CSV table of C-alpha atoms in Angstrom, one decimal:
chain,number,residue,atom,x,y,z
A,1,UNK,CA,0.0,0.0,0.0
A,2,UNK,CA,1.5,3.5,-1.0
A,3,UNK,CA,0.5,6.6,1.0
A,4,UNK,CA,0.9,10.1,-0.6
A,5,UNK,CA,1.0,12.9,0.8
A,6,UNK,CA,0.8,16.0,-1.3
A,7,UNK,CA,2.1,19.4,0.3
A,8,UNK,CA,2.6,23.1,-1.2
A,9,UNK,CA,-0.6,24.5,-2.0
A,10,UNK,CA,-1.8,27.9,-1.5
A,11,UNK,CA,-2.8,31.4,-2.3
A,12,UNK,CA,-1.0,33.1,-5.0
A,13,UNK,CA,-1.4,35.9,-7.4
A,14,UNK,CA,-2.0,35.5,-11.4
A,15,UNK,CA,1.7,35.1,-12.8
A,16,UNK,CA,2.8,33.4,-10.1
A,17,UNK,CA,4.4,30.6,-9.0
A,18,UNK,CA,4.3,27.4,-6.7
A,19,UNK,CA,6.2,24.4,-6.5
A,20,UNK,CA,3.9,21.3,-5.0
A,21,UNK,CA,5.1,18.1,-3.7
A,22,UNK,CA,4.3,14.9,-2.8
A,23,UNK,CA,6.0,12.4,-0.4
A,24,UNK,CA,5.4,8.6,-0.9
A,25,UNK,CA,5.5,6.1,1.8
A,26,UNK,CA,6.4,2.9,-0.1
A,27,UNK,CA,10.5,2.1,-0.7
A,28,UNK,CA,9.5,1.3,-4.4
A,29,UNK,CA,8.4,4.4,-5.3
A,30,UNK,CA,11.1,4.2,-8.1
A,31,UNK,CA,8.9,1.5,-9.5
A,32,UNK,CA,6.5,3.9,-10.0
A,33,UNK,CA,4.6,6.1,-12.3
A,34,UNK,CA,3.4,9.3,-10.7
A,35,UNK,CA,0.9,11.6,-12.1
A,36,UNK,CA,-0.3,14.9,-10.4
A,37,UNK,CA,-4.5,15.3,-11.6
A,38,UNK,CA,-6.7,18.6,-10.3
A,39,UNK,CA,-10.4,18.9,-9.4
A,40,UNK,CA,-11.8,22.6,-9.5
A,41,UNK,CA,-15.1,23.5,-7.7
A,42,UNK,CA,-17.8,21.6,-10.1
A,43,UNK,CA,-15.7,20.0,-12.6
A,44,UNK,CA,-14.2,16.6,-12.7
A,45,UNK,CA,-11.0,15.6,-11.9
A,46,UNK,CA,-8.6,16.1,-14.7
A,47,UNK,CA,-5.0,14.9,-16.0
A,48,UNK,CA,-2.8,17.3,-15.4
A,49,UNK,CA,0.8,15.8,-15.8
A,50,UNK,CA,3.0,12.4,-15.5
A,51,UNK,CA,6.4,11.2,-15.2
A,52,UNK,CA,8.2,7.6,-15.6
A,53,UNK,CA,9.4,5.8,-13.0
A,54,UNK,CA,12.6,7.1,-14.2
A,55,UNK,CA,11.4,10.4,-14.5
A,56,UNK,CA,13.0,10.5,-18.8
A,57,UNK,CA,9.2,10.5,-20.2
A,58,UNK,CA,6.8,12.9,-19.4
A,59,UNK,CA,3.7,14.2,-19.8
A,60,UNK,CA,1.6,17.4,-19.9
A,61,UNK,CA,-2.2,18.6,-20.4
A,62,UNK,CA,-2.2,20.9,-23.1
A,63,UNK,CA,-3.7,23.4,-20.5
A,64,UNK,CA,-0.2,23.1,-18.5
A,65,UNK,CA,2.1,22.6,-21.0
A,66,UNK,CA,5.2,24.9,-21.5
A,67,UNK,CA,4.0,26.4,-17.8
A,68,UNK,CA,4.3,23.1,-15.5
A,69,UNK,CA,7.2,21.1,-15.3
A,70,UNK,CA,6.8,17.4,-13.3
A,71,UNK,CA,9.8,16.1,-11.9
A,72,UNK,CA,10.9,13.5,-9.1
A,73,UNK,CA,13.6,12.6,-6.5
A,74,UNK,CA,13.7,8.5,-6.4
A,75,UNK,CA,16.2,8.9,-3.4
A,76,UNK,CA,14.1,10.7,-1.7
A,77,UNK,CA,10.2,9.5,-2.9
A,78,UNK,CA,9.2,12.4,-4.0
A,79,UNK,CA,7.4,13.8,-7.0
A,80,UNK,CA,7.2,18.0,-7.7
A,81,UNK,CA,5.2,19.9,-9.5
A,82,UNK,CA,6.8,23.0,-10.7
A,83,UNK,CA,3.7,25.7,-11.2
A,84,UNK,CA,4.5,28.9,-13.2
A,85,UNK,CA,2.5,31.7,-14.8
A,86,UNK,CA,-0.2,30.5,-13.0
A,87,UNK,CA,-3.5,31.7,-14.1
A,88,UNK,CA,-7.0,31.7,-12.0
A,89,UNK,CA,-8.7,28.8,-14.2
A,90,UNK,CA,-6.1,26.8,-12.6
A,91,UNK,CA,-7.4,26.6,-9.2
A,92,UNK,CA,-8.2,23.4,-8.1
A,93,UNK,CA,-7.2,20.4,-5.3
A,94,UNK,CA,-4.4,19.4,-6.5
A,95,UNK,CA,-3.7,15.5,-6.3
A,96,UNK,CA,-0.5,13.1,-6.8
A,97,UNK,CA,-1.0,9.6,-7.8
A,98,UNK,CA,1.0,6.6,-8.5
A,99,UNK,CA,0.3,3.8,-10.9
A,100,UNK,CA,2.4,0.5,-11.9
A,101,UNK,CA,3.2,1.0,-15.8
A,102,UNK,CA,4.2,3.3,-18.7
A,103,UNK,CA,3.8,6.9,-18.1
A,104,UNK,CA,0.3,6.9,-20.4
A,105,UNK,CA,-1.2,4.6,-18.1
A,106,UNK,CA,-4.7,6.4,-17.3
A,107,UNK,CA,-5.6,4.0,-14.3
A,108,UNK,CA,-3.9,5.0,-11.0
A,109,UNK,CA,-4.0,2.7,-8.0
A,110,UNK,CA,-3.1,4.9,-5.0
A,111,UNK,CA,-4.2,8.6,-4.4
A,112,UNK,CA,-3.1,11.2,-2.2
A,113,UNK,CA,-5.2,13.5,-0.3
A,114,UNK,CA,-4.8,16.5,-1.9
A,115,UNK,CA,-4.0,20.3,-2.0
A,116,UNK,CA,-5.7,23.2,-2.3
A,117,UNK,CA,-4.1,25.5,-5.5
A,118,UNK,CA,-5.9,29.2,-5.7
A,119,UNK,CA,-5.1,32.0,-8.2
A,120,UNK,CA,-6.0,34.9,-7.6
A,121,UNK,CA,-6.5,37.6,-10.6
């Protein structure tokens, strides 16, 4: 059983920047695919980024792309989300996941809890 725990999250204004994270429990983290998804206030949860288990294929939503960059620490089991220009439509809880397969997988196994992302304009 993997545990995530995503931290990071906050208030910041239109242009800015945040830098999310998310800790895994499990020593095999390595052996994972990690994905970071979002869920704004009445909308679905959506893809928003992914990265091989290790971390040379990645990703992107084309409503990130070229403005979030996923990366990971395997010594350290942890997965990042780098946020910039960050605009108000990308408020949301913000959630990392982990999944057993090639970066496209779309079924992830183990969820973290989440954390709150608001842009201000």
């Amino acid at each position: 059983q993997v545990q995530l725990v995503e931290s990071g999250g906050g208030l910041v204004q239109a242009g800015g920047s945040l830098r999310l994270s998310c800790a895994a429990s499990e020593r095999s983290f390595s052996f994972y695919t990690m994905g970071w998804f979002r869920q704004a206030p009445g909308k679905e949860r959506e893809f928003v980024a992914a990265i091989s288990w290790n971390g040379l294929d990645t990703r992107y939503a084309d409503s990130v792309k070229g403005r979030f960059i996923i990366s990971r620490d395997n010594a350290k089991n942890t997965v990042f989300l780098h946020m910039n220009s960050l605009k108000p439509e990308d408020t949301a809880i913000y959630y990392c996941a982990a999944a057993r397969g090639l970066v496209t997988i779309t079924q992830y196994n183990y969820w973290g809890q989440g954390t709150q992302v608001t842009v201000s304009s």
